[in-house]
GROMACS .gro file of C-alpha atoms in nm:
model
  258
    1MET     CA    1   7.633   6.884  -6.044
    2LYS     CA    2   7.551   7.140  -6.278
    3GLN     CA    3   7.917   7.235  -6.351
    4LEU     CA    4   7.976   6.873  -6.420
    5LEU     CA    5   7.668   6.838  -6.660
    6ARG     CA    6   7.793   7.139  -6.842
    7ALA     CA    7   8.148   6.992  -6.897
    8LEU     CA    8   8.009   6.677  -7.050
    9LYS     CA    9   8.048   6.803  -7.400
   10ARG     CA   10   8.023   6.538  -7.676
   11CYS     CA   11   8.351   6.548  -7.828
   12SER     CA   12   8.638   6.313  -7.821
   13VAL     CA   13   9.001   6.267  -7.927
   14ILE     CA   14   9.088   6.034  -8.205
   15ALA     CA   15   9.398   5.864  -8.226
   16ALA     CA   16   9.599   5.944  -8.558
   17VAL     CA   17   9.614   5.578  -8.702
   18ALA     CA   18   9.309   5.411  -8.561
   19LEU     CA   19   8.957   5.535  -8.482
   20ALA     CA   20   9.002   5.458  -8.109
   21THR     CA   21   8.922   5.771  -7.876
   22VAL     CA   22   8.948   5.933  -7.566
   23SER     CA   23   8.641   6.111  -7.421
   24LEU     CA   24   8.749   6.469  -7.319
   25GLN     CA   25   8.422   6.477  -7.106
   26PRO     CA   26   8.209   6.195  -6.972
   27SER     CA   27   7.872   6.338  -7.065
   28GLY     CA   28   7.692   6.412  -7.384
   29ALA     CA   29   7.987   6.367  -7.625
   30SER     CA   30   7.899   6.196  -7.934
   31ALA     CA   31   7.748   5.856  -7.893
   32ALA     CA   32   7.451   5.723  -7.994
   33PRO     CA   33   7.296   5.397  -7.913
   34ASN     CA   34   7.384   5.285  -8.255
   35PRO     CA   35   7.510   5.572  -8.436
   36VAL     CA   36   7.438   5.803  -8.254
   37VAL     CA   37   7.337   5.550  -7.985
   38GLY     CA   38   7.043   5.346  -8.132
   39GLY     CA   39   7.093   5.415  -8.504
   40THR     CA   40   7.173   5.252  -8.833
   41ARG     CA   41   7.419   5.282  -9.081
   42ALA     CA   42   7.379   5.587  -9.318
   43ALA     CA   43   7.393   5.520  -9.702
   44GLN     CA   44   7.650   5.654  -9.933
   45GLY     CA   45   7.510   5.996 -10.033
   46GLU     CA   46   7.238   6.007  -9.785
   47PHE     CA   47   7.374   6.315  -9.606
   48PRO     CA   48   7.631   6.463  -9.833
   49PHE     CA   49   7.682   6.760  -9.620
   50MET     CA   50   7.822   6.575  -9.316
   51VAL     CA   51   8.186   6.645  -9.207
   52ARG     CA   52   8.422   6.458  -8.989
   53LEU     CA   53   8.674   6.674  -8.820
   54SER     CA   54   9.014   6.557  -8.705
   55MET     CA   55   8.997   6.648  -8.344
   56GLY     CA   56   8.743   6.407  -8.302
   57CYS     CA   57   8.409   6.612  -8.370
   58GLY     CA   58   8.145   6.636  -8.664
   59GLY     CA   59   8.020   6.932  -8.849
   60ALA     CA   60   7.837   7.012  -9.161
   61LEU     CA   61   7.904   7.218  -9.479
   62TYR     CA   62   7.758   7.561  -9.413
   63ALA     CA   63   7.930   7.664  -9.734
   64LYS     CA   64   8.146   7.462  -9.973
   65ASP     CA   65   8.454   7.596  -9.790
   66ILE     CA   66   8.300   7.652  -9.448
   67VAL     CA   67   8.225   7.385  -9.182
   68LEU     CA   68   7.980   7.480  -8.893
   69THR     CA   69   8.047   7.283  -8.572
   70ALA     CA   70   8.054   7.329  -8.227
   71ALA     CA   71   8.242   7.599  -8.005
   72HIS     CA   72   8.374   7.352  -7.766
   73CYS     CA   73   8.528   7.154  -8.034
   74VAL     CA   74   8.793   7.422  -8.111
   75ASN     CA   75   9.020   7.648  -7.916
   76GLY     CA   76   8.942   8.018  -7.971
   77SER     CA   77   8.968   8.207  -8.301
   78GLY     CA   78   9.233   8.285  -8.545
   79ASN     CA   79   9.452   8.112  -8.833
   80ASN     CA   80   9.445   7.736  -8.800
   81THR     CA   81   9.585   7.472  -9.023
   82SER     CA   82   9.595   7.196  -8.777
   83ILE     CA   83   9.231   7.071  -8.858
   84THR     CA   84   9.144   6.813  -9.155
   85ALA     CA   85   8.797   6.780  -9.266
   86THR     CA   86   8.685   6.471  -9.408
   87ALA     CA   87   8.375   6.462  -9.645
   88GLY     CA   88   8.199   6.290  -9.927
   89VAL     CA   89   8.186   5.920  -9.790
   90VAL     CA   90   7.996   5.761  -9.491
   91ASP     CA   91   8.315   5.504  -9.469
   92LEU     CA   92   8.594   5.714  -9.313
   93GLN     CA   93   8.846   5.470  -9.455
   94SER     CA   94   8.732   5.491  -9.821
   95SER     CA   95   8.979   5.577 -10.068
   96SER     CA   96   8.726   5.841 -10.209
   97ALA     CA   97   8.718   6.032  -9.882
   98VAL     CA   98   8.782   6.397  -9.978
   99LYS     CA   99   9.029   6.544  -9.722
  100VAL     CA  100   9.091   6.924  -9.662
  101LYS     CA  101   9.306   7.119  -9.421
  102SER     CA  102   9.150   7.418  -9.226
  103THR     CA  103   9.299   7.781  -9.258
  104LYS     CA  104   9.095   7.971  -8.989
  105VAL     CA  105   8.859   7.913  -8.700
  106LEU     CA  106   8.598   8.148  -8.568
  107GLN     CA  107   8.445   8.050  -8.223
  108ALA     CA  108   8.129   8.216  -8.128
  109PRO     CA  109   8.200   8.554  -7.967
  110GLY     CA  110   8.148   8.544  -7.607
  111TYR     CA  111   8.146   8.164  -7.584
  112ASN     CA  112   8.239   8.074  -7.235
  113GLY     CA  113   8.124   7.707  -7.208
  114LYS     CA  114   7.756   7.771  -7.153
  115GLY     CA  115   7.527   7.842  -7.441
  116LYS     CA  116   7.666   7.998  -7.783
  117ASP     CA  117   7.804   7.650  -7.881
  118TRP     CA  118   7.892   7.723  -8.245
  119ALA     CA  119   8.207   7.761  -8.443
  120LEU     CA  120   8.306   7.802  -8.817
  121ILE     CA  121   8.609   7.643  -8.973
  122LYS     CA  122   8.733   7.800  -9.308
  123LEU     CA  123   8.874   7.543  -9.542
  124ALA     CA  124   9.186   7.569  -9.776
  125LYS     CA  125   8.957   7.483 -10.062
  126PRO     CA  126   8.585   7.413 -10.145
  127ILE     CA  127   8.442   7.058 -10.110
  128GLU     CA  128   8.234   6.977 -10.376
  129GLN     CA  129   7.938   6.826 -10.188
  130PRO     CA  130   7.586   6.999 -10.115
  131THR     CA  131   7.555   7.229  -9.834
  132LEU     CA  132   7.305   7.232  -9.542
  133LYS     CA  133   7.092   7.545  -9.500
  134ILE     CA  134   7.039   7.645  -9.155
  135ALA     CA  135   6.708   7.760  -8.985
  136THR     CA  136   6.665   8.124  -8.935
  137THR     CA  137   6.337   8.091  -8.749
  138THR     CA  138   6.210   7.866  -8.471
  139ALA     CA  139   5.929   7.717  -8.704
  140TYR     CA  140   6.108   7.405  -8.737
  141ASN     CA  141   6.198   7.358  -8.365
  142GLN     CA  142   5.945   7.072  -8.335
  143GLY     CA  143   5.864   6.734  -8.448
  144GLU     CA  144   6.129   6.462  -8.536
  145PHE     CA  145   6.468   6.529  -8.605
  146THR     CA  146   6.750   6.338  -8.761
  147ILE     CA  147   7.094   6.313  -8.587
  148ALA     CA  148   7.404   6.147  -8.766
  149GLY     CA  149   7.764   6.107  -8.689
  150TRP     CA  150   8.067   5.876  -8.656
  151GLY     CA  151   8.082   5.905  -8.261
  152ALA     CA  152   8.056   5.636  -8.024
  153ALA     CA  153   7.744   5.378  -8.052
  154THR     CA  154   7.743   5.337  -7.674
  155GLU     CA  155   7.860   5.570  -7.381
  156GLY     CA  156   8.244   5.558  -7.362
  157GLY     CA  157   8.269   5.344  -7.676
  158ALA     CA  158   8.499   5.357  -7.966
  159GLN     CA  159   8.449   5.610  -8.256
  160GLN     CA  160   8.262   5.463  -8.566
  161ARG     CA  161   8.422   5.383  -8.906
  162TYR     CA  162   8.083   5.430  -9.074
  163LEU     CA  163   7.833   5.705  -9.046
  164LEU     CA  164   7.534   5.635  -8.819
  165LYS     CA  165   7.187   5.782  -8.812
  166ALA     CA  166   6.874   5.805  -8.594
  167LYS     CA  167   6.571   5.985  -8.537
  168VAL     CA  168   6.480   6.170  -8.208
  169PRO     CA  169   6.193   6.362  -8.124
  170TYR     CA  170   6.156   6.713  -7.989
  171VAL     CA  171   6.167   6.792  -7.603
  172SER     CA  172   6.040   7.090  -7.469
  173ASP     CA  173   6.222   7.332  -7.287
  174ALA     CA  174   6.022   7.269  -6.965
  175ASP     CA  175   6.078   6.917  -6.976
  176CYS     CA  176   6.466   6.950  -7.037
  177GLN     CA  177   6.473   7.206  -6.757
  178SER     CA  178   6.320   6.935  -6.547
  179ALA     CA  179   6.627   6.725  -6.627
  180TYR     CA  180   6.889   6.990  -6.622
  181GLY     CA  181   6.757   7.275  -6.426
  182SER     CA  182   6.936   7.607  -6.466
  183ASP     CA  183   7.219   7.434  -6.655
  184LEU     CA  184   7.000   7.454  -6.967
  185VAL     CA  185   7.003   7.798  -7.158
  186PRO     CA  186   6.648   7.815  -7.306
  187GLY     CA  187   6.657   8.024  -7.617
  188GLU     CA  188   7.001   7.932  -7.705
  189GLU     CA  189   6.956   7.562  -7.653
  190LEU     CA  190   6.719   7.283  -7.798
  191CYS     CA  191   6.646   6.936  -7.654
  192ALA     CA  192   6.567   6.608  -7.818
  193GLY     CA  193   6.549   6.251  -7.723
  194LEU     CA  194   6.338   5.981  -7.594
  195LEU     CA  195   6.274   6.122  -7.255
  196ALA     CA  196   6.088   5.834  -7.102
  197THR     CA  197   6.305   5.546  -7.227
  198GLY     CA  198   6.631   5.696  -7.357
  199GLY     CA  199   6.800   5.450  -7.592
  200ILE     CA  200   6.862   5.697  -7.884
  201ASP     CA  201   7.098   5.994  -7.883
  202THR     CA  202   7.423   6.155  -7.993
  203CYS     CA  203   7.735   6.076  -7.800
  204GLN     CA  204   8.116   6.130  -7.752
  205GLY     CA  205   8.247   6.210  -8.101
  206ASP     CA  206   7.935   6.340  -8.222
  207SER     CA  207   7.980   6.711  -8.116
  208GLY     CA  208   7.959   6.975  -8.369
  209GLY     CA  209   7.739   6.742  -8.592
  210PRO     CA  210   7.421   6.874  -8.727
  211MET     CA  211   7.076   6.801  -8.592
  212PHE     CA  212   6.830   6.849  -8.907
  213ARG     CA  213   6.482   6.766  -9.042
  214LYS     CA  214   6.284   6.836  -9.360
  215ASP     CA  215   6.156   7.196  -9.438
  216ASN     CA  216   5.822   7.272  -9.584
  217ALA     CA  217   5.973   7.236  -9.938
  218GLY     CA  218   6.112   6.871  -9.839
  219ALA     CA  219   6.494   7.004  -9.815
  220TRP     CA  220   6.710   6.921  -9.526
  221ILE     CA  221   6.741   7.228  -9.289
  222GLN     CA  222   6.965   7.224  -8.955
  223VAL     CA  223   6.801   7.315  -8.649
  224GLY     CA  224   7.061   7.203  -8.388
  225ILE     CA  225   7.437   7.150  -8.351
  226VAL     CA  226   7.529   6.843  -8.100
  227SER     CA  227   7.656   6.994  -7.780
  228TRP     CA  228   7.610   6.813  -7.456
  229GLY     CA  229   7.417   6.602  -7.225
  230GLN     CA  230   7.416   6.369  -6.918
  231GLY     CA  231   7.587   6.058  -7.046
  232CYS     CA  232   7.454   5.904  -7.367
  233ALA     CA  233   7.098   5.789  -7.438
  234GLN     CA  234   6.998   5.783  -7.066
  235ALA     CA  235   6.649   5.772  -6.978
  236GLY     CA  236   6.525   6.122  -6.835
  237TYR     CA  237   6.809   6.290  -7.000
  238PRO     CA  238   6.769   6.429  -7.330
  239GLY     CA  239   7.047   6.529  -7.592
  240VAL     CA  240   7.112   6.911  -7.582
  241TYR     CA  241   7.177   7.112  -7.898
  242SER     CA  242   7.257   7.462  -7.990
  243GLU     CA  243   6.955   7.622  -8.118
  244VAL     CA  244   7.065   7.712  -8.464
  245SER     CA  245   6.814   7.965  -8.549
  246THR     CA  246   6.908   8.190  -8.262
  247PHE     CA  247   7.256   8.233  -8.394
  248ALA     CA  248   7.147   8.208  -8.758
  249SER     CA  249   7.235   8.603  -8.815
  250ALA     CA  250   7.556   8.572  -8.614
  251ILE     CA  251   7.675   8.279  -8.800
  252ALA     CA  252   7.576   8.453  -9.138
  253SER     CA  253   7.783   8.758  -9.050
  254ALA     CA  254   8.099   8.567  -8.911
  255ALA     CA  255   8.098   8.350  -9.210
  256ALA     CA  256   8.114   8.661  -9.444
  257THR     CA  257   8.452   8.770  -9.267
  258LEU     CA  258   8.622   8.449  -9.329
   0.00000   0.00000   0.00000
């Protein structure tokens, strides 16, 4: 069961023409009750750092020419020109969408499917949108977080044309371990969701997208990366996110090499 849960990543494969998708793993892929399961449509420009990746994942602009996403969304490290990043819009079909090809991918060193679920994608040219700073301490790993993505709005559902958003509360490591046992990697993963009732979560297609909140200065700061979970928005099973602060130094060092 634990191996199955870990396999339930929140990514999906998008057909070239339509937004139809095939879930690669039945679990936490990117879907949220309404956005992200249980969400509402984001306004144009509300989260300008959001990026949609052509393999069926989300991401955020770490730098204007680097996207931070999940390790399970990519296949290893090296030169890669097969990924298209779409940014600058909430409507993926908008004529204003900015589309830029990748040049390189750097998957977290030592990634083996459990923990360390982060990766960087170097872009062929900068995207002129605001970037999303990442947390470097655990100070912001509490309270209420915002999640956003173009993933399924229901478990097993189709990908969304418009960016959806929702808010989810922090779930302690102890409560998360009660759900997932040793499959959770405390210190490398952070959990959030409505534990008792479910109903709001990321889902298939949201993998790699950011979980973020306001810092003490009122600016957005990324605390998590959509990783995995049991289904989407199920009661008793919160979403699991890579704990960004744990990897902040490694991410910065890796970005400097791209």
